mmCIF file with all atom_site columns, C-alpha atoms in Angstrom:
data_model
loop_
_atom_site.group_PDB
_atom_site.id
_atom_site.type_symbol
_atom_site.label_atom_id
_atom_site.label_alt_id
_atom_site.label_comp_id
_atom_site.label_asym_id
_atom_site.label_entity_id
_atom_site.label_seq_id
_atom_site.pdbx_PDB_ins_code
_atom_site.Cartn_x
_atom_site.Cartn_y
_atom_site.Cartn_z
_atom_site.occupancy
_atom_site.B_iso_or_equiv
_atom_site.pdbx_formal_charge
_atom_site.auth_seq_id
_atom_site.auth_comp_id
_atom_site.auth_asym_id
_atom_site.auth_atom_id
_atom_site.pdbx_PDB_model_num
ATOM 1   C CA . UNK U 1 1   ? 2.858   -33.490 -19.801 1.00 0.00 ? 311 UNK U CA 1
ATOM 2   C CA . UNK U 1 2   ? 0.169   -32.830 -17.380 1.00 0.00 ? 312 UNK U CA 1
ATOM 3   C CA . UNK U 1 3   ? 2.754   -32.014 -14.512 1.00 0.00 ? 313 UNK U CA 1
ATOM 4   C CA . UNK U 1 4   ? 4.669   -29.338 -16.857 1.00 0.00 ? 314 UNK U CA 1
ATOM 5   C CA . UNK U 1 5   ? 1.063   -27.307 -17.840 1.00 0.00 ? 315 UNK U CA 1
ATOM 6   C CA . UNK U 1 6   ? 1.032   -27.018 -14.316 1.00 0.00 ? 316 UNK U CA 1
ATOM 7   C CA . UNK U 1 7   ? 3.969   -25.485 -13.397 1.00 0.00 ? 317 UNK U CA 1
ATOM 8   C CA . UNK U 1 8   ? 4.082   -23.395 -16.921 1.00 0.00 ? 318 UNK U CA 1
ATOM 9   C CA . UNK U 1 9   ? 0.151   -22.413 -15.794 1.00 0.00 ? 319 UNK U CA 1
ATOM 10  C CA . UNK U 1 10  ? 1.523   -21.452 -12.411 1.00 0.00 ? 320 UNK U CA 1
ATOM 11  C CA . UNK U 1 11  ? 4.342   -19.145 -13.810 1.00 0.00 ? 321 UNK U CA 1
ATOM 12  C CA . UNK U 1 12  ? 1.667   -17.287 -16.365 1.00 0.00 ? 322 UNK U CA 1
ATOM 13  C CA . UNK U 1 13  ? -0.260  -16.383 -13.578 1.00 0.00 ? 323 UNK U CA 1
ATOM 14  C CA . UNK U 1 14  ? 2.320   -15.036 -11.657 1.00 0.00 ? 324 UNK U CA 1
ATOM 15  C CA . UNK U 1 15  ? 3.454   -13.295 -14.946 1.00 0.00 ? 325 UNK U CA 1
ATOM 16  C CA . UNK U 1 16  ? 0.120   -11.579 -14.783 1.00 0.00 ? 326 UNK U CA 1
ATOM 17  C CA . UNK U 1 17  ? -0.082  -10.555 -11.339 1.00 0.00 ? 327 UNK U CA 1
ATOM 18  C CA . UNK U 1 18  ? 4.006   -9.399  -11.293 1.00 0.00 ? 328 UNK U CA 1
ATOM 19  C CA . UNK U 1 19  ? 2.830   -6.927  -14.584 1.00 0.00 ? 329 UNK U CA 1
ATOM 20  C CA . UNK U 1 20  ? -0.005  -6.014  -12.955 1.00 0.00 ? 330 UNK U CA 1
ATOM 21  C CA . UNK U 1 21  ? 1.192   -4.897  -9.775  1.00 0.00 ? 331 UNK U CA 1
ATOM 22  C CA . UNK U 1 22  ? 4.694   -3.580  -10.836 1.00 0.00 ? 332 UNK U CA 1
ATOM 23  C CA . UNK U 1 23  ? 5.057   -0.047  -11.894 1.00 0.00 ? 333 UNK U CA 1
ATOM 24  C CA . UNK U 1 24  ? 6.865   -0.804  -15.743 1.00 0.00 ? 334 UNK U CA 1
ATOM 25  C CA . UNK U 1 25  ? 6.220   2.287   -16.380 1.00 0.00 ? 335 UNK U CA 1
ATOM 26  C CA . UNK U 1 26  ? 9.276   4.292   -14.827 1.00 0.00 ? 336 UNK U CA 1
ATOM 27  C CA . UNK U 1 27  ? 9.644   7.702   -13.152 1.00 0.00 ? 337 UNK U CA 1
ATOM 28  C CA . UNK U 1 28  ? 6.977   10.018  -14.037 1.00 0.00 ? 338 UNK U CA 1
ATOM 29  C CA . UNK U 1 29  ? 7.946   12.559  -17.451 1.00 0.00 ? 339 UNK U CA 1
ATOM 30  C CA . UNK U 1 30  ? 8.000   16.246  -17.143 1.00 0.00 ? 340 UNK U CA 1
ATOM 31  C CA . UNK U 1 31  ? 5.107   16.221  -19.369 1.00 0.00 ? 341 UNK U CA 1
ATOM 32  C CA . UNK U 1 32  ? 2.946   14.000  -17.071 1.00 0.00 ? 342 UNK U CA 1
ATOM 33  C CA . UNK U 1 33  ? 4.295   16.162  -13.943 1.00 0.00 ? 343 UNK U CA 1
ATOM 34  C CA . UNK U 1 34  ? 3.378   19.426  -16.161 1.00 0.00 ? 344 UNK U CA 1
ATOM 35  C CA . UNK U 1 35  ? -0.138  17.979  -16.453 1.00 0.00 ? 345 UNK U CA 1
ATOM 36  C CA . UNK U 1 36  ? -0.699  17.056  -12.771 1.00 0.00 ? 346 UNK U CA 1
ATOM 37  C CA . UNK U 1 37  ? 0.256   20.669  -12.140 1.00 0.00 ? 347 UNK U CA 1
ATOM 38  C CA . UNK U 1 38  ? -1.754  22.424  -14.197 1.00 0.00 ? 348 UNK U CA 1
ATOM 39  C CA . UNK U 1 39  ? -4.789  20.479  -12.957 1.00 0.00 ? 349 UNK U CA 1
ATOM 40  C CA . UNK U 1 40  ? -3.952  21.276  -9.249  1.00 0.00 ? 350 UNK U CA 1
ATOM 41  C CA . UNK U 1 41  ? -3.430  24.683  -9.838  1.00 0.00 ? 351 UNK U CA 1
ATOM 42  C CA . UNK U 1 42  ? -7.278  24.735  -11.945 1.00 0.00 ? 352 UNK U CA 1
ATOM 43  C CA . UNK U 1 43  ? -8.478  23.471  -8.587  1.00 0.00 ? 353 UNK U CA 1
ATOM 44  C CA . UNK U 1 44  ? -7.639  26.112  -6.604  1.00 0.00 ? 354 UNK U CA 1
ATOM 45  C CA . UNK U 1 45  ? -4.909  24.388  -4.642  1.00 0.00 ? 355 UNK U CA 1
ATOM 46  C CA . UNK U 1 46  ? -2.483  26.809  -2.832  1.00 0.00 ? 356 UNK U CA 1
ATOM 47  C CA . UNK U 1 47  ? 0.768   27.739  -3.659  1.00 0.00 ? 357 UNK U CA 1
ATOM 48  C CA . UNK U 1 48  ? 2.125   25.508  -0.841  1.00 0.00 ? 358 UNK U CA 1
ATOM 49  C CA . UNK U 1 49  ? 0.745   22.370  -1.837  1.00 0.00 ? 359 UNK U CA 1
ATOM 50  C CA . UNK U 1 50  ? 1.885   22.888  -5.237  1.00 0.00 ? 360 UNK U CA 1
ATOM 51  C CA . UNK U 1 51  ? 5.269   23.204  -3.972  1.00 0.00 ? 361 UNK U CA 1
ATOM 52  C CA . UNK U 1 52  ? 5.113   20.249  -2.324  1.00 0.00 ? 362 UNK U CA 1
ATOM 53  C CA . UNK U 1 53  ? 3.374   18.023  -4.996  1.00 0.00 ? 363 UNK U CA 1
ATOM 54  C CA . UNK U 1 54  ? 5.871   18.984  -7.244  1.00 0.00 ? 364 UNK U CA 1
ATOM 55  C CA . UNK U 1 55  ? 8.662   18.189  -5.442  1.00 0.00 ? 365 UNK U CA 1
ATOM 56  C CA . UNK U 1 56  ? 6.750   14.683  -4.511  1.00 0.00 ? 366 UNK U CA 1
ATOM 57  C CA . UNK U 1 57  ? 6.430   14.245  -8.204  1.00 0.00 ? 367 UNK U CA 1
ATOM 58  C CA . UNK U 1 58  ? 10.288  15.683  -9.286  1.00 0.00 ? 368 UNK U CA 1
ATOM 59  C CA . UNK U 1 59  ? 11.725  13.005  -6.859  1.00 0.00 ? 369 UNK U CA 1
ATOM 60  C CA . UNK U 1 60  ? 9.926   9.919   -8.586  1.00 0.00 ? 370 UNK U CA 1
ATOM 61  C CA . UNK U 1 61  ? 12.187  6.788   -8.477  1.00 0.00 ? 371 UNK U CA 1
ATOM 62  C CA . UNK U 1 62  ? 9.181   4.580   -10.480 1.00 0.00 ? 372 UNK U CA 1
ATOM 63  C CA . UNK U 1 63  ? 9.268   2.227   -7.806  1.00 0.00 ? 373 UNK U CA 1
ATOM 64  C CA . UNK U 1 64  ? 6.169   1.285   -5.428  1.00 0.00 ? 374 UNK U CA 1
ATOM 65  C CA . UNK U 1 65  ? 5.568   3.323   -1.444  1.00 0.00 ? 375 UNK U CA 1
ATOM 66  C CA . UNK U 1 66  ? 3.724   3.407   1.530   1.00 0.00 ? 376 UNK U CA 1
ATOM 67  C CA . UNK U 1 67  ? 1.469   6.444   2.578   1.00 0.00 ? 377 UNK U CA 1
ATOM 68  C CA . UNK U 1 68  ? 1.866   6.126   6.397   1.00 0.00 ? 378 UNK U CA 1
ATOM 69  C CA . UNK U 1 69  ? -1.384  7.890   7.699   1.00 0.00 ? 379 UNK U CA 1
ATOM 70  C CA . UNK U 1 70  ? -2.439  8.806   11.391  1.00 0.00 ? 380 UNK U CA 1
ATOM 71  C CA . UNK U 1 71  ? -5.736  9.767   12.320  1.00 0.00 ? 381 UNK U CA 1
ATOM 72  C CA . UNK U 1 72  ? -7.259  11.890  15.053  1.00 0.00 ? 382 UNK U CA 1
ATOM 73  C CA . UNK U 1 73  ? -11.311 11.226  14.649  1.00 0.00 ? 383 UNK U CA 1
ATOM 74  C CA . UNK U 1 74  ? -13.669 13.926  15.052  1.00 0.00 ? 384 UNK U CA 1
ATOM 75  C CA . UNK U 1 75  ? -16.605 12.799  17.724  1.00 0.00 ? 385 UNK U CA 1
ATOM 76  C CA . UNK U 1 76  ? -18.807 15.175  16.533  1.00 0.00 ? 386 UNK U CA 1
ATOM 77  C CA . UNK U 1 77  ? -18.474 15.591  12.226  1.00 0.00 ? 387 UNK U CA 1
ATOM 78  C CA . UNK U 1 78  ? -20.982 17.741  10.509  1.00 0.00 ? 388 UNK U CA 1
ATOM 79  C CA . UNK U 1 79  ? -23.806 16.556  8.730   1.00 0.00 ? 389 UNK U CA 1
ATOM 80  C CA . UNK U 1 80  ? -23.064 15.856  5.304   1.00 0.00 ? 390 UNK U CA 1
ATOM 81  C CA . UNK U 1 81  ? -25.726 14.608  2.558   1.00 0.00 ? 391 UNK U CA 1
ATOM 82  C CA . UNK U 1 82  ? -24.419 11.636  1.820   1.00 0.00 ? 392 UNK U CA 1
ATOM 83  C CA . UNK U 1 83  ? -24.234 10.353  6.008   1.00 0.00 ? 393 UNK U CA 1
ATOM 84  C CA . UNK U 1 84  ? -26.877 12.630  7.198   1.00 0.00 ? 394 UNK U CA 1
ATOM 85  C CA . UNK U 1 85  ? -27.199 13.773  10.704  1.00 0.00 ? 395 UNK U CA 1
ATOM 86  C CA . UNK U 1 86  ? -25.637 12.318  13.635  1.00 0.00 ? 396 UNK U CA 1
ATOM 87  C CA . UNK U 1 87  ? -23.159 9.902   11.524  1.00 0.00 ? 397 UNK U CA 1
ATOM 88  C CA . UNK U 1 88  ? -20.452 8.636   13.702  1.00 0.00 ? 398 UNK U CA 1
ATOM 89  C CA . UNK U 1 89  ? -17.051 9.413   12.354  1.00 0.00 ? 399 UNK U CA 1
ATOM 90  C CA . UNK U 1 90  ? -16.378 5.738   10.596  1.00 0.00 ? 400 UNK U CA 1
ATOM 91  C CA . UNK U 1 91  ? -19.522 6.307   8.486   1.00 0.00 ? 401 UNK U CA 1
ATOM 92  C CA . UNK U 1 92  ? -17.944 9.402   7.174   1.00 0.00 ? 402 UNK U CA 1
ATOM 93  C CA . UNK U 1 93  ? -14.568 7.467   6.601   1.00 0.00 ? 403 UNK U CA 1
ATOM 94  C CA . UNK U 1 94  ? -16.307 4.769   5.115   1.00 0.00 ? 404 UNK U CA 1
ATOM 95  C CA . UNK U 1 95  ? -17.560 6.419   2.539   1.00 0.00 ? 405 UNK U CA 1
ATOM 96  C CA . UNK U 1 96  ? -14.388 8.219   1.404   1.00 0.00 ? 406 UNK U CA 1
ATOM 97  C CA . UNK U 1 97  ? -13.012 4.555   1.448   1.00 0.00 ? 407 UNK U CA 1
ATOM 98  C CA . UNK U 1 98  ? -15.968 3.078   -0.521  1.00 0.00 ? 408 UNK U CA 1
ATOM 99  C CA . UNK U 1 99  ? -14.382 5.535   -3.185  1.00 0.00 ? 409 UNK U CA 1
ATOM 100 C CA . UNK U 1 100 ? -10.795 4.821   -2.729  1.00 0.00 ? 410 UNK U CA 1
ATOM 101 C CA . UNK U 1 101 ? -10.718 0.983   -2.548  1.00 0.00 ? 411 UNK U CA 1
ATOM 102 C CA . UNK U 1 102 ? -12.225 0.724   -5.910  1.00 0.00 ? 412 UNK U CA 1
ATOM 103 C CA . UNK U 1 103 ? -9.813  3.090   -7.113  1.00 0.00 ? 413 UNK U CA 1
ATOM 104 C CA . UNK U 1 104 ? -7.010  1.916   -5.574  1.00 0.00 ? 414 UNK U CA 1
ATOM 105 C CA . UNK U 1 105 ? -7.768  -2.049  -6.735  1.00 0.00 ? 415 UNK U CA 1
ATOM 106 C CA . UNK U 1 106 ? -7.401  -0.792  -10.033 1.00 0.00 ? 416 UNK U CA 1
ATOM 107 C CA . UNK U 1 107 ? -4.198  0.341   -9.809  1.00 0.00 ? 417 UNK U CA 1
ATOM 108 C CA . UNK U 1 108 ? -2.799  -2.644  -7.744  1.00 0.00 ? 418 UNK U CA 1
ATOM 109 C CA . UNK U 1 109 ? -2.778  -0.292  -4.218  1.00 0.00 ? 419 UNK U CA 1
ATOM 110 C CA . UNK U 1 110 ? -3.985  -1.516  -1.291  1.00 0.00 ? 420 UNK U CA 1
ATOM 111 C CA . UNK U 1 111 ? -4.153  -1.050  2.307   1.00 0.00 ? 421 UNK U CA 1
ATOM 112 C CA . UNK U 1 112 ? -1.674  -3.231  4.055   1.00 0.00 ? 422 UNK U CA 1
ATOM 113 C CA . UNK U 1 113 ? -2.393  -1.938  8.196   1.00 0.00 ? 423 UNK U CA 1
ATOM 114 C CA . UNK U 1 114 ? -5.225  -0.628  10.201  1.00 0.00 ? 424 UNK U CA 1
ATOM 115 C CA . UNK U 1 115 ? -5.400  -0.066  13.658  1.00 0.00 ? 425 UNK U CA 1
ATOM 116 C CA . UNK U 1 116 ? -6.641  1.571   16.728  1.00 0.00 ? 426 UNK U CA 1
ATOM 117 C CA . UNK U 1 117 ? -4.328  3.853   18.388  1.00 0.00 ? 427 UNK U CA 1
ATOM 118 C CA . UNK U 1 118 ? -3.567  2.495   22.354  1.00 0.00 ? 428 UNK U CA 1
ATOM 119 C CA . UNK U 1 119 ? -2.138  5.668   23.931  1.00 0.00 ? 429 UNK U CA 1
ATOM 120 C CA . UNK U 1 120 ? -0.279  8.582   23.400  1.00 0.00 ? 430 UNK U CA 1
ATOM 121 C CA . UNK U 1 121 ? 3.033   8.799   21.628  1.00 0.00 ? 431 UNK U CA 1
ATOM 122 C CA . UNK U 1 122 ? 6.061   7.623   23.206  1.00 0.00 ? 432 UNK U CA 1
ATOM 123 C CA . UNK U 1 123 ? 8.599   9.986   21.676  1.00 0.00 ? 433 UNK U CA 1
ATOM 124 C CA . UNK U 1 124 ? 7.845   13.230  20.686  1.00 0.00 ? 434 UNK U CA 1
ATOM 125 C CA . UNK U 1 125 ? 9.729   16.222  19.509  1.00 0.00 ? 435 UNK U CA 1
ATOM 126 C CA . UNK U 1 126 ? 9.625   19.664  17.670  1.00 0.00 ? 436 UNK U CA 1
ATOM 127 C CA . UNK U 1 127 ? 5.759   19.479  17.020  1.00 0.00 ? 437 UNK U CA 1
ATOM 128 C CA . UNK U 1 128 ? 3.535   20.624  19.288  1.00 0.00 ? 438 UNK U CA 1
ATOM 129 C CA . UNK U 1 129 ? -0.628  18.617  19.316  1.00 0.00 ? 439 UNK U CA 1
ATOM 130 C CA . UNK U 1 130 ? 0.247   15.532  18.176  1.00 0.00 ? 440 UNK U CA 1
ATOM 131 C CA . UNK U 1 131 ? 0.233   13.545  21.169  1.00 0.00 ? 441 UNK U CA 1
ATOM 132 C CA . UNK U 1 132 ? -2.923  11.800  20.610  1.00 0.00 ? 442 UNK U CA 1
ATOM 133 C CA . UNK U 1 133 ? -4.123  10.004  17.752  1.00 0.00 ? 443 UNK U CA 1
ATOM 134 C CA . UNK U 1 134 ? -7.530  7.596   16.723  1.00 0.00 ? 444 UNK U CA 1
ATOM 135 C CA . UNK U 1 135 ? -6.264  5.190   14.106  1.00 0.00 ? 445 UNK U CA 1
ATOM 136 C CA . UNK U 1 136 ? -3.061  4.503   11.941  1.00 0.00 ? 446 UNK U CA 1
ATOM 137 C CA . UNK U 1 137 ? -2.741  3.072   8.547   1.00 0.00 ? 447 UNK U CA 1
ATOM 138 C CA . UNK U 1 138 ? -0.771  2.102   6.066   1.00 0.00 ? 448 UNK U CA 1
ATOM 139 C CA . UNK U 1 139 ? -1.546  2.308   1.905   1.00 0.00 ? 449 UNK U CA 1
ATOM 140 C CA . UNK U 1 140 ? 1.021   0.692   -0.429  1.00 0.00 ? 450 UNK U CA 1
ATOM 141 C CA . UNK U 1 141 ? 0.656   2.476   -4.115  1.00 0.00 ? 451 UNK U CA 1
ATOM 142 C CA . UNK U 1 142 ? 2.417   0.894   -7.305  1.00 0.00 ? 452 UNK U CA 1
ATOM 143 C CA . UNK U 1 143 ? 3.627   4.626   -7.939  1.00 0.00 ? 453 UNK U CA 1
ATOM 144 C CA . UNK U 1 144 ? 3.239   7.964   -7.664  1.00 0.00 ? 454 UNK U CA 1
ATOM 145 C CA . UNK U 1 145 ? 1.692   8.536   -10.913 1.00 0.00 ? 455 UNK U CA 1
ATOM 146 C CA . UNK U 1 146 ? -1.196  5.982   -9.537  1.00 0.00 ? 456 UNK U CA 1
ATOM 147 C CA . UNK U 1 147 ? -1.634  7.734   -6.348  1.00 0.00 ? 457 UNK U CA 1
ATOM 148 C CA . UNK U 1 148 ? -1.991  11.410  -8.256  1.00 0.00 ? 458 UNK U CA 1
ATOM 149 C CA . UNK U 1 149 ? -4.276  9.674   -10.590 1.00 0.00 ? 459 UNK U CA 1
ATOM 150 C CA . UNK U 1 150 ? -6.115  8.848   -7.631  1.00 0.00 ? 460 UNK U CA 1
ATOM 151 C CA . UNK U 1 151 ? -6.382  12.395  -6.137  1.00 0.00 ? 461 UNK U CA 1
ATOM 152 C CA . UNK U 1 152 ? -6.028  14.635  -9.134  1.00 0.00 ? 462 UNK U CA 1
ATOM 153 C CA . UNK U 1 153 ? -9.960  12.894  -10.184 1.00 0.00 ? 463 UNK U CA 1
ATOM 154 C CA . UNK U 1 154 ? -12.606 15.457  -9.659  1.00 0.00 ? 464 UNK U CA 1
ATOM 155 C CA . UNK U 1 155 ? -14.467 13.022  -8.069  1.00 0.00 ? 465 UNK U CA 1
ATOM 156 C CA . UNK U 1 156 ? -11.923 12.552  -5.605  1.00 0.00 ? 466 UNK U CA 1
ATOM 157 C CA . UNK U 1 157 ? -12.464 16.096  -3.976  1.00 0.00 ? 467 UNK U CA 1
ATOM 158 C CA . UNK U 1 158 ? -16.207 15.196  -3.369  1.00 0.00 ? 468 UNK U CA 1
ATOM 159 C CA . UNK U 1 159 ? -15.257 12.246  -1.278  1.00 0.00 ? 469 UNK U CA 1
ATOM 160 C CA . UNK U 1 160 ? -12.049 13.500  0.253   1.00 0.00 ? 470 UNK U CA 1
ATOM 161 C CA . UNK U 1 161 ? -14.541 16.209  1.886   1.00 0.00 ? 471 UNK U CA 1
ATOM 162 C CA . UNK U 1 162 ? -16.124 13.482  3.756   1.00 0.00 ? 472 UNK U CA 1
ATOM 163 C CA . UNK U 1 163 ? -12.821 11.653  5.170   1.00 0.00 ? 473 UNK U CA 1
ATOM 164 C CA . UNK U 1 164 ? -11.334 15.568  6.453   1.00 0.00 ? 474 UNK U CA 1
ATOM 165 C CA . UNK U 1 165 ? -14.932 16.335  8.172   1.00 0.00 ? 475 UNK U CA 1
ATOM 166 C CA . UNK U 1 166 ? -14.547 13.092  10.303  1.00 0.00 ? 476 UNK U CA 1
ATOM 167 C CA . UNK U 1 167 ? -11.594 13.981  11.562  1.00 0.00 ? 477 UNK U CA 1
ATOM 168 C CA . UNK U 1 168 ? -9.724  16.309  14.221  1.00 0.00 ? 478 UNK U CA 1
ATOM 169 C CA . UNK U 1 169 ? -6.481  16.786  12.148  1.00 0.00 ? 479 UNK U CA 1
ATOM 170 C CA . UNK U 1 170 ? -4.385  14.167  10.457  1.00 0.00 ? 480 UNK U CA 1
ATOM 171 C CA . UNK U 1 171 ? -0.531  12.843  8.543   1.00 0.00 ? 481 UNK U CA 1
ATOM 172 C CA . UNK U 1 172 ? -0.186  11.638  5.718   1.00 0.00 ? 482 UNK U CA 1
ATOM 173 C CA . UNK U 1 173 ? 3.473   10.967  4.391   1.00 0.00 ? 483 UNK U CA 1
ATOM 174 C CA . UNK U 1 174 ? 4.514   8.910   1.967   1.00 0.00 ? 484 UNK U CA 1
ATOM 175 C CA . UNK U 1 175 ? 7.565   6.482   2.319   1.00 0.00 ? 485 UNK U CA 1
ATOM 176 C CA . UNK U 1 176 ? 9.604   4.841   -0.015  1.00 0.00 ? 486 UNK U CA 1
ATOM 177 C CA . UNK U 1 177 ? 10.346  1.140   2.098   1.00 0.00 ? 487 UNK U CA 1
ATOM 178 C CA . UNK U 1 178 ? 13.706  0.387   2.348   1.00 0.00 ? 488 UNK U CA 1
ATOM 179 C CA . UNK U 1 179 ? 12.673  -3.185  4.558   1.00 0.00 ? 489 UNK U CA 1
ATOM 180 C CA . UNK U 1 180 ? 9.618   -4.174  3.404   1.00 0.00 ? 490 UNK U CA 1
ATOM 181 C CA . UNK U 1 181 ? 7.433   -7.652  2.718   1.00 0.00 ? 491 UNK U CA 1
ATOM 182 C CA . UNK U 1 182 ? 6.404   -7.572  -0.894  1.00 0.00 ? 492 UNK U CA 1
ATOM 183 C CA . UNK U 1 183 ? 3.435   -9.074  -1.928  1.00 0.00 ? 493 UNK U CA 1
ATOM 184 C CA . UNK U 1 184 ? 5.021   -10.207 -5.129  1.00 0.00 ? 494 UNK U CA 1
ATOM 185 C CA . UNK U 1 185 ? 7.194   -12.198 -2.683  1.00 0.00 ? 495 UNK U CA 1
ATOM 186 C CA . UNK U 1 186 ? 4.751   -13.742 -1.093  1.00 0.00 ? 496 UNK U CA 1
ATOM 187 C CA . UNK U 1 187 ? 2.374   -14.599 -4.018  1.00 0.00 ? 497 UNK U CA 1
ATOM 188 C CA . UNK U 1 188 ? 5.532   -16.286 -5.587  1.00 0.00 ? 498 UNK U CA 1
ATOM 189 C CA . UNK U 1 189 ? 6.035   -18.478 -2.602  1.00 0.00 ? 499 UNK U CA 1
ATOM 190 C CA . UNK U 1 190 ? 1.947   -19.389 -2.264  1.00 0.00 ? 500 UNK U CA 1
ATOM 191 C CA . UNK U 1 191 ? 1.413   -20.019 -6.153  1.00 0.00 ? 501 UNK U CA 1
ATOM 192 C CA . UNK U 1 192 ? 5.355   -22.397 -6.040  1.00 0.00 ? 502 UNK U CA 1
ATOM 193 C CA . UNK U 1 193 ? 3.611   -23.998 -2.370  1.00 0.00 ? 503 UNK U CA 1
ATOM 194 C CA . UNK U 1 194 ? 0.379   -25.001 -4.128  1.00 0.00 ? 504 UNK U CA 1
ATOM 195 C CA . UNK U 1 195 ? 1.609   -25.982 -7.703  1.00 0.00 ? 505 UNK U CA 1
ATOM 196 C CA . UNK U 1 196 ? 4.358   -28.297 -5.580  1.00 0.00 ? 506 UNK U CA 1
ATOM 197 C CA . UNK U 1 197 ? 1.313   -29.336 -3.802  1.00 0.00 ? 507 UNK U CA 1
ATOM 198 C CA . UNK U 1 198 ? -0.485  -30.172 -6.730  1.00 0.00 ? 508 UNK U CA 1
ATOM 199 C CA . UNK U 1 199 ? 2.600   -32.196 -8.450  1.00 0.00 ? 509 UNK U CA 1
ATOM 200 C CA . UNK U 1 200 ? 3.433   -33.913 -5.147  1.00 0.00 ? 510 UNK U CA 1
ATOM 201 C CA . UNK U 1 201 ? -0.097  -35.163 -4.275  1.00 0.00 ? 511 UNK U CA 1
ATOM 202 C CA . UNK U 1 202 ? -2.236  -35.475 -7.157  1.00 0.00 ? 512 UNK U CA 1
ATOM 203 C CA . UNK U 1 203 ? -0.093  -35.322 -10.510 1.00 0.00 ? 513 UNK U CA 1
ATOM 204 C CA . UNK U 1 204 ? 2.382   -38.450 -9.203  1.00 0.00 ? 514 UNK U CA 1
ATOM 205 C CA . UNK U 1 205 ? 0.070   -40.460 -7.940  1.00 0.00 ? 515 UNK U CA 1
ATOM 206 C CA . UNK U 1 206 ? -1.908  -40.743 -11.502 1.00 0.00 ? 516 UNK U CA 1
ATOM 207 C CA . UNK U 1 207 ? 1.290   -41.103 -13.186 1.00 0.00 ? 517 UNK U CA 1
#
């Protein structure tokens, strides 16, 4: 009895997490798109980026992506009230992040790469000033209505000001994995490793 509340407690928490980190939600609807829209366009964003956040949002599959970032930091960022003067670049970042974690935990997104840059890039072609980067990243968002969420928040615009003045210029494009590890691969395997664990070792030997 004891041996099949574990495995049955095993698979409801994996229940949870697989609901809570899938998109079940599907593609976003032309009303939600309509929405997102209309709020860009009351924030004074330019016809451009409208252009391209619509198409972003047109060409929703439902399913989960990376944003693939690279970063060029700025040595020298302007004072800003939150950092004050003479803030290296990473305090400026770090505060934009202190923002986006939180908002991203809530909407099972998470970062899933940093790192430091370790020379210039290797093949380059048709764009001219992006030889040299700081940092790279990778952000994996259960959809795109989560990540719009995410920036469409007034409150995101106050932050986002901080994360653009420590930095020289930046990419951000988002990619839809076609190879990919997914987490709710790998929590499967851990939570089947440690209730088999748990049967093998402890639940046997008391019976």
């Amino acid at each position: 009895m004891a041996r099949r509340a574990t495995w049955i407690g095993f698979a409801l928490v994996y229940a949870c997490f697989f609901v809570w980190y899938t998109n079940l939600s599907g593609p976003m609807t032309d009303t939600e798109i309509d929405a997102v829209l209309d709020r860009a366009r009351t924030a004074g964003r330019p016809p451009a980026a409208l252009r391209t956040l619509e198409t972003f949002m047109r060409s929703d599959t439902g399913d989960d992506f990376v944003m693939v970032n690279l970063l060029e930091l700025n040595r020298s960022p302007p004072e800003l009230p939150a950092t004050g003067p003479n803030a290296p670049p990473m305090a400026l970042i770090d505060h934009y992040m202190e923002h986006m974690y939180a908002e991203q935990l809530k909407r099972a997104s998470h970062p899933i790469f940093f790192g430091t840059v370790i020379g210039n890039a290797m093949d380059l072609s048709g764009i001219s000033g992006a030889e040299s980067w700081t940092q790279s990243g990778l952000f994996r968002y259960r959809s795109r209505r989560d990540v719009l969420a995410i920036a469409t928040d007034p409150a995101f615009d106050e932050r986002h000001e901080y994360k653009m003045a420590a930095l020289m210029k930046t990419i951000a494009v988002p990619v839809e994995p076609t190879v990919f590890v997914d987490m709710r691969l790998f929590v499967a395997l851990l939570l089947f490793s440690i209730a088999a664990l748990l049967d093998i070792v402890v639940l046997r030997r008391r019976s």
